[in-house]
mmCIF file of C-alpha atoms (C1' of nucleotides) in Angstrom:
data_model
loop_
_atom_site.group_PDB
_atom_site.id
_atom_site.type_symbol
_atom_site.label_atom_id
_atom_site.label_comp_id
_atom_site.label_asym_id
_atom_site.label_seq_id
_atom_site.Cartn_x
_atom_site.Cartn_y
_atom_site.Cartn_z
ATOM 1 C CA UNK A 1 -18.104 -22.197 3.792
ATOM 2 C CA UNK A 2 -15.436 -20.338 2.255
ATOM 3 C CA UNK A 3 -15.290 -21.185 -1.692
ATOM 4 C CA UNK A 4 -13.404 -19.835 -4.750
ATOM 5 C CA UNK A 5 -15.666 -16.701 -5.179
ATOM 6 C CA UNK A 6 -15.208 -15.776 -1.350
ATOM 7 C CA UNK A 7 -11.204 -15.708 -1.822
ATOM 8 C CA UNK A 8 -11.518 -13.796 -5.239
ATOM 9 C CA UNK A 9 -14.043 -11.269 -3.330
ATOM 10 C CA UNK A 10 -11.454 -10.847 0.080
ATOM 11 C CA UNK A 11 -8.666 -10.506 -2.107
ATOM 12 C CA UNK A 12 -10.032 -7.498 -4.078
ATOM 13 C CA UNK A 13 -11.183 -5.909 -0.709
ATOM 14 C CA UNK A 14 -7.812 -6.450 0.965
ATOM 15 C CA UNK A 15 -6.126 -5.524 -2.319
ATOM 16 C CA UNK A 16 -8.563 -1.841 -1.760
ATOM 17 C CA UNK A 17 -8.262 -1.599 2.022
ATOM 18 C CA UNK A 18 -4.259 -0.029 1.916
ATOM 19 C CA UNK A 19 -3.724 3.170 1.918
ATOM 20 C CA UNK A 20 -1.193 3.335 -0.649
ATOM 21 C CA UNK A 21 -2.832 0.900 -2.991
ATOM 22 C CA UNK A 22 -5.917 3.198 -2.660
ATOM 23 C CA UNK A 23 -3.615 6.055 -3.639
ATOM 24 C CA UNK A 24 -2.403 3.672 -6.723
ATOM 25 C CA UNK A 25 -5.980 3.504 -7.793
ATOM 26 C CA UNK A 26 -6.922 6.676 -7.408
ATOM 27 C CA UNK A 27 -3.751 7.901 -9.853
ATOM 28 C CA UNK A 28 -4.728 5.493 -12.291
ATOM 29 C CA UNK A 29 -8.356 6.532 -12.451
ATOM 30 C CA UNK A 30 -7.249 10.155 -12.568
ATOM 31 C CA UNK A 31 -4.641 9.336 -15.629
ATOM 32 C CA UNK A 32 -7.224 7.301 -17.383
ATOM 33 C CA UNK A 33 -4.780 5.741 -19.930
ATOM 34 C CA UNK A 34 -1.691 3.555 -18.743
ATOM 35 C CA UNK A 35 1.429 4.433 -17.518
ATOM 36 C CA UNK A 36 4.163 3.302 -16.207
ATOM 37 C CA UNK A 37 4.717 1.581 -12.406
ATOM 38 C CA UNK A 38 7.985 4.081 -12.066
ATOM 39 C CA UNK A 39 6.090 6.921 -13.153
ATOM 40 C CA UNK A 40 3.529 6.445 -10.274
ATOM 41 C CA UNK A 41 5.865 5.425 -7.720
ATOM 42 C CA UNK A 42 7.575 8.619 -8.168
ATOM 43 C CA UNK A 43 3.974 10.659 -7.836
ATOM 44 C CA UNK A 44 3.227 8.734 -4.899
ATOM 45 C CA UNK A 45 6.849 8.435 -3.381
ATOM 46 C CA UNK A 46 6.750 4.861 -3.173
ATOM 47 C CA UNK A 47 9.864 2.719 -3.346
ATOM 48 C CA UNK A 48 10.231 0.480 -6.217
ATOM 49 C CA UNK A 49 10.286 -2.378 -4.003
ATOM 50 C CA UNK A 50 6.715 -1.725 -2.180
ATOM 51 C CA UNK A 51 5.755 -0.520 -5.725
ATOM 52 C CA UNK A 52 6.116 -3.797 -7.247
ATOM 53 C CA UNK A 53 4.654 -5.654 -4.242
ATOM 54 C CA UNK A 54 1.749 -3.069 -4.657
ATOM 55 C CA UNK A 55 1.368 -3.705 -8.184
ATOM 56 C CA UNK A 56 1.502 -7.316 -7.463
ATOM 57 C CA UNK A 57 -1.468 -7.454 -5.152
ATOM 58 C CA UNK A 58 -3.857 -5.215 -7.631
ATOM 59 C CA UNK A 59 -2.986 -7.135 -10.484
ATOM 60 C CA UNK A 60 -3.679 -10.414 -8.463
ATOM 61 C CA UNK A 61 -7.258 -9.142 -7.650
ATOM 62 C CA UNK A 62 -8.011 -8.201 -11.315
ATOM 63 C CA UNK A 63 -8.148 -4.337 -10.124
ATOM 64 C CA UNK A 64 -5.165 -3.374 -12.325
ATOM 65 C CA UNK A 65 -4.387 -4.296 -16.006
ATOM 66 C CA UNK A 66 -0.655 -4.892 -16.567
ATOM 67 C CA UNK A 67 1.784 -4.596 -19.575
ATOM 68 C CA UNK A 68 5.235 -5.604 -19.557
ATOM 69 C CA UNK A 69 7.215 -3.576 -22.685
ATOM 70 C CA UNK A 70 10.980 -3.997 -22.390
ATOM 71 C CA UNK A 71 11.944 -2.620 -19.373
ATOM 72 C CA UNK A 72 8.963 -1.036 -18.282
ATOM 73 C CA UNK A 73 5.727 -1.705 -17.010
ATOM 74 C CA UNK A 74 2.579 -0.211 -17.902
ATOM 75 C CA UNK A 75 -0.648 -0.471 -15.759
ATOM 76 C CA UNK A 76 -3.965 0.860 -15.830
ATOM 77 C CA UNK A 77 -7.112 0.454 -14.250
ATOM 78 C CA UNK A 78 -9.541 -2.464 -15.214
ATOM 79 C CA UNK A 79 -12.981 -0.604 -14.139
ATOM 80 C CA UNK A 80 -14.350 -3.424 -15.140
ATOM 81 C CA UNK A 81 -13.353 -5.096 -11.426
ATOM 82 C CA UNK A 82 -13.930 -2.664 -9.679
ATOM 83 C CA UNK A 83 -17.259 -1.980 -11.167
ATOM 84 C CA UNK A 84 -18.901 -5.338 -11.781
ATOM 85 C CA UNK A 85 -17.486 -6.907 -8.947
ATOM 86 C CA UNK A 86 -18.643 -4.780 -6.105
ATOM 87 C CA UNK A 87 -22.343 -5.044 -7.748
ATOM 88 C CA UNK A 88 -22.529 -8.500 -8.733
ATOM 89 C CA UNK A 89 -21.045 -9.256 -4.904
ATOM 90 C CA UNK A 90 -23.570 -7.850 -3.121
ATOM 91 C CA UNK A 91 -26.766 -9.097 -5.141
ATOM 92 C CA UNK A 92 -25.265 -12.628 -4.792
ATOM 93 C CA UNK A 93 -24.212 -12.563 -1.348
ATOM 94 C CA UNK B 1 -3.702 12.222 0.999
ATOM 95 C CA UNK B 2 -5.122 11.245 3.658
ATOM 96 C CA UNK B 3 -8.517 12.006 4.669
ATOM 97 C CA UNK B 4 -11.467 11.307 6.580
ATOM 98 C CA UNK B 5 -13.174 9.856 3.498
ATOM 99 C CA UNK B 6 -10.742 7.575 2.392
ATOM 100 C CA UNK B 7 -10.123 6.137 6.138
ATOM 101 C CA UNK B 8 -14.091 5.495 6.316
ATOM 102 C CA UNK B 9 -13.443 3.615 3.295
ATOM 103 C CA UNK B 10 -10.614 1.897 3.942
ATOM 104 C CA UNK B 11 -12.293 0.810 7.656
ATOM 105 C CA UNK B 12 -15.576 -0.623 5.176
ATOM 106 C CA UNK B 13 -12.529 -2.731 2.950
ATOM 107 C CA UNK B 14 -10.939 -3.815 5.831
ATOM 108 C CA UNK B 15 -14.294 -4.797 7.623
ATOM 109 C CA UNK B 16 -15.137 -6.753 3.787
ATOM 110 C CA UNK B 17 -11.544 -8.275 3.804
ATOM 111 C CA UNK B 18 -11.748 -11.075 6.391
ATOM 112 C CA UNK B 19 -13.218 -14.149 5.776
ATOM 113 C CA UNK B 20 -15.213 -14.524 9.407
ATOM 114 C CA UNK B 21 -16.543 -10.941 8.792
ATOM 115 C CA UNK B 22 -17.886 -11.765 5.478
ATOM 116 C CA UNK B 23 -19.761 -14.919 6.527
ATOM 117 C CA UNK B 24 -21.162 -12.723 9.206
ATOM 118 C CA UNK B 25 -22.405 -10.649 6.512
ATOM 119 C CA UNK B 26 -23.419 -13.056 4.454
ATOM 120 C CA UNK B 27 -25.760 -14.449 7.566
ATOM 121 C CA UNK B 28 -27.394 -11.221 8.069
ATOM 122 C CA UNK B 29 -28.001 -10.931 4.733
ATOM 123 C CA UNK B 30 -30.206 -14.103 4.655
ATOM 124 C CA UNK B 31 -32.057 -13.624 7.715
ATOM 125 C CA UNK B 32 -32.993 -10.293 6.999
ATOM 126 C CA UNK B 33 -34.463 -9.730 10.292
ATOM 127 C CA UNK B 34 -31.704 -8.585 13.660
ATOM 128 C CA UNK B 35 -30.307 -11.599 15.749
ATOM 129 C CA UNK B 36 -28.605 -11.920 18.257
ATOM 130 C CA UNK B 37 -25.090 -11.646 18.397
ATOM 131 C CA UNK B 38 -24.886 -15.430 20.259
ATOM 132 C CA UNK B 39 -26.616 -16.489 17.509
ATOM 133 C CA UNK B 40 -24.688 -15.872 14.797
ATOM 134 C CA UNK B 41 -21.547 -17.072 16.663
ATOM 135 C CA UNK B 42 -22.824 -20.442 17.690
ATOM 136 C CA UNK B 43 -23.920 -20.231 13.885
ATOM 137 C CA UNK B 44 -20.585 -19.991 12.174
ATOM 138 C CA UNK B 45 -18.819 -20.977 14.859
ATOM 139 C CA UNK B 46 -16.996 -18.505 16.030
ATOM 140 C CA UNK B 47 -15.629 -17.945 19.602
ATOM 141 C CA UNK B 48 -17.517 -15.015 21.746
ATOM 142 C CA UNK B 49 -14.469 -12.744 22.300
ATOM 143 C CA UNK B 50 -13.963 -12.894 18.350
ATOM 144 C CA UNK B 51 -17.366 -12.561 17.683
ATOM 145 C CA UNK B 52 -17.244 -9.578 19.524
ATOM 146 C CA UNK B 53 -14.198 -8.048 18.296
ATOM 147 C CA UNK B 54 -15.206 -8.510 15.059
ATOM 148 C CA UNK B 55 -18.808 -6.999 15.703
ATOM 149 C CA UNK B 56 -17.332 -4.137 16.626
ATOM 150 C CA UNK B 57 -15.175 -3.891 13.373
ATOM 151 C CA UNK B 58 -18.506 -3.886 11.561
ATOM 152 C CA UNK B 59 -20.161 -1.707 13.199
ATOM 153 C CA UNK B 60 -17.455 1.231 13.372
ATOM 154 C CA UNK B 61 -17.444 0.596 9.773
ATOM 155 C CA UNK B 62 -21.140 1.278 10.129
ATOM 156 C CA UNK B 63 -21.673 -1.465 7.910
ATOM 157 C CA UNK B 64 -24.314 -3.530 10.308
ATOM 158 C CA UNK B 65 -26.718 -1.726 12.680
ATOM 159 C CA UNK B 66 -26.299 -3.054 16.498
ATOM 160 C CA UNK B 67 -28.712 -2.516 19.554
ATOM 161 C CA UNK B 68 -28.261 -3.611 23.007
ATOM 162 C CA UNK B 69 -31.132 -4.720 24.862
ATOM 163 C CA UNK B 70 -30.895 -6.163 27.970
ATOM 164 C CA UNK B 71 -27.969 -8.824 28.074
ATOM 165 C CA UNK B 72 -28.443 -9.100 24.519
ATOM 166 C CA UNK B 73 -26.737 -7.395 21.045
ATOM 167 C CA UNK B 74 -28.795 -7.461 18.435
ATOM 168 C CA UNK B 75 -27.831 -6.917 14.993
ATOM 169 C CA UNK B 76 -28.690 -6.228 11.747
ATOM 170 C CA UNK B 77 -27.140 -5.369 8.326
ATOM 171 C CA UNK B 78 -27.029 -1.919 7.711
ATOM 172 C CA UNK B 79 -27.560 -2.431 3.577
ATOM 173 C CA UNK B 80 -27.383 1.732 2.710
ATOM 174 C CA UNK B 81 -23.884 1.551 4.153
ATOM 175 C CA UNK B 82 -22.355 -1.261 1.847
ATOM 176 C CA UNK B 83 -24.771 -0.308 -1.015
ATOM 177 C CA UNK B 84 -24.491 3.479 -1.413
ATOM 178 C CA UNK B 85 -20.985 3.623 -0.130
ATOM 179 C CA UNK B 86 -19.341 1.300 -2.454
ATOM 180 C CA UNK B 87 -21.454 3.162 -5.774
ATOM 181 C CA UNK B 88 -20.112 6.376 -4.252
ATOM 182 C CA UNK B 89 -16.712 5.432 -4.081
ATOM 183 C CA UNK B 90 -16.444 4.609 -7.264
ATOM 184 C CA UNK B 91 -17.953 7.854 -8.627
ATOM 185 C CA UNK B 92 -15.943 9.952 -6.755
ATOM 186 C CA UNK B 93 -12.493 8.598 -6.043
ATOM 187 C "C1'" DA C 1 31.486 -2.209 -23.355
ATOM 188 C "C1'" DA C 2 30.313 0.266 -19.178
ATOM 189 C "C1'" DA C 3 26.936 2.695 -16.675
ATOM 190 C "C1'" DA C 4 22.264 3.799 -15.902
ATOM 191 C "C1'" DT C 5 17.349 2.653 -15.641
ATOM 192 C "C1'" DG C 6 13.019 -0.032 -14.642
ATOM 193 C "C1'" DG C 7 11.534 -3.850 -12.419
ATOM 194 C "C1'" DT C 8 11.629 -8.265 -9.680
ATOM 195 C "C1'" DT C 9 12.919 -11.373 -5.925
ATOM 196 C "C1'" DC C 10 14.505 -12.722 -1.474
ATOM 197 C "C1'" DA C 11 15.082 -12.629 3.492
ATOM 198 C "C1'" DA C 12 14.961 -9.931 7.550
ATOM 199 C "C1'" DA C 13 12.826 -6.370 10.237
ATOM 200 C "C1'" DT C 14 8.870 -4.004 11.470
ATOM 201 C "C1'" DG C 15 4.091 -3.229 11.961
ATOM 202 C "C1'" DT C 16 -0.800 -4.561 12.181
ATOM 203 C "C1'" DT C 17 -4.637 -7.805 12.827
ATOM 204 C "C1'" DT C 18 -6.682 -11.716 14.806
ATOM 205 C "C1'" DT C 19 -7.243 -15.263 18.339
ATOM 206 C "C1'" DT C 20 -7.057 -16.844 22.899
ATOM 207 C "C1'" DG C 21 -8.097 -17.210 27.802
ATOM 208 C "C1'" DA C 22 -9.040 -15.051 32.109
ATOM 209 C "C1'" DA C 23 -11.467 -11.708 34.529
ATOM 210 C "C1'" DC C 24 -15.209 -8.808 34.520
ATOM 211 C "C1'" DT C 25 -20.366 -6.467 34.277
ATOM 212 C "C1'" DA C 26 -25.108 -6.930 33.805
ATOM 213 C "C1'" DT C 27 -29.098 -9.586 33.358
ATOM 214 C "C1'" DT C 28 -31.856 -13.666 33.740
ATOM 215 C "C1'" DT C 29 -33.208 -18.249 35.548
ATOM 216 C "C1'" DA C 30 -33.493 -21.768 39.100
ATOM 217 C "C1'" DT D 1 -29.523 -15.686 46.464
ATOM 218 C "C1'" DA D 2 -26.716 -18.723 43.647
ATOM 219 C "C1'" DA D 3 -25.796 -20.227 39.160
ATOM 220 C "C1'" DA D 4 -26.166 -19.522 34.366
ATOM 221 C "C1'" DT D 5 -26.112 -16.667 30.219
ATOM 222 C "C1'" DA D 6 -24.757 -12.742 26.913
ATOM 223 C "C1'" DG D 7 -21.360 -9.727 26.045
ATOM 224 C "C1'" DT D 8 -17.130 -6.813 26.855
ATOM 225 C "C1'" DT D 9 -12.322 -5.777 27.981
ATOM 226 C "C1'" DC D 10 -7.533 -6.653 28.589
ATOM 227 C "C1'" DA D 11 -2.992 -8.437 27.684
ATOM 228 C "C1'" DA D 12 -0.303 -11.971 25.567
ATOM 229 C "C1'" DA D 13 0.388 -15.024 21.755
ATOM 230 C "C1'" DA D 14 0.038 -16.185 17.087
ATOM 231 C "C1'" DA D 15 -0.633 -15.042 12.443
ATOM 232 C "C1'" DC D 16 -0.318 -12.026 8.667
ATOM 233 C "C1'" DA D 17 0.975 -7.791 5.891
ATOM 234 C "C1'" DT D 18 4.240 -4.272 4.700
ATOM 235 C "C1'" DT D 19 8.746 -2.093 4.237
ATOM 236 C "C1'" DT D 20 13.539 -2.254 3.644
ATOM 237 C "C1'" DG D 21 17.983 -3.140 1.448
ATOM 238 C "C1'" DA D 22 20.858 -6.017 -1.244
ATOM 239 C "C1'" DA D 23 21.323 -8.738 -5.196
ATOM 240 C "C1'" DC D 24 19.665 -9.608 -9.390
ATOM 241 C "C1'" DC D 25 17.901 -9.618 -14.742
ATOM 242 C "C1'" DA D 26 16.960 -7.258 -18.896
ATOM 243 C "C1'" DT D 27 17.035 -3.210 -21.542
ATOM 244 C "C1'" DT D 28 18.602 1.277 -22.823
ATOM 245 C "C1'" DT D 29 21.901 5.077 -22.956
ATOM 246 C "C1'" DT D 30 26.550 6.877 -23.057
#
DNA sequence: AAAATGGTTCAAATGTTTTTGAACTATTTA
DNA sequence: TAAATAGTTCAAAAACATTTGAACCATTTT
């Protein structure tokens, strides 16, 4: 009863249903290009630790695309989730 | 940072983000029509005093439509909830 | 080369959600 | 009227998610 699909589908709601992950999203959809994890933990006043487990969980449910260039790490949204998924989820339910 | 808004939304991910809620969902979707809430228990198996807590999660979310009549709960999916709200969301976040 | 910076990983501590069983209310059936 | 049925509520237990700090790796700056 509880396939593939169904675990993709809970892990991008769980990945949206934080407070602080909504607050990731919602910098990332104001900056519209990438930037850097550090640069929105500061905004946000998140630690780098719960940053990085943040990040972690977006990019696992395909809500966040991420870059890794030397040091840093760049992320940005990937509307495409977000978008597609929610519609394709409830025609196919 | 906080709002209203964004807790209504997170209470519709977190009501999307468990596996039993979702395959209550998913019932309602099929049978269109409201059943009972015995129904859909002894359907997916699922133990009355869950069933019930997780009813309620639903409905707070406002994401199925319940009516008591008699001993009985009915409910129903409530589809402008998880349609409109998740479009709406993404427009204005 | 040393110190600083940006991130990750790990384990422990803390916090939140979910499940369970017992006790309960209200209604229906025998 | 007694027993059965449909749900709810409560508190405890179990399961899961999040935060924290320390230690770490790699890169950049001094």
């Amino acid at each position: 009863m509880m396939n593939t699909k169904d675990a993709n589908q809970i892990a991008i709601f769980k990945a949206l249903s934080d407070p602080v992950r909504l607050e990731i999203i919602k910098y990332l959809k104001h900056t519209e290009h990438e930037v850097s994890c550090g640069e929105v933990g500061k905004a946000l006043n998140i630690s780098k630790t719960s940053g990085s487990y943040h990040f972690k969980l977006l990019q696992e449910a395909g809500l966040i695309n991420a870059r890794k260039e030397a040091r840093e790490k760049y992320v940005s949204l990937n509307p495409a989730t977000f978008d597609k998924f929610i519609t394709k989820y409830y025609k196919n339910i």
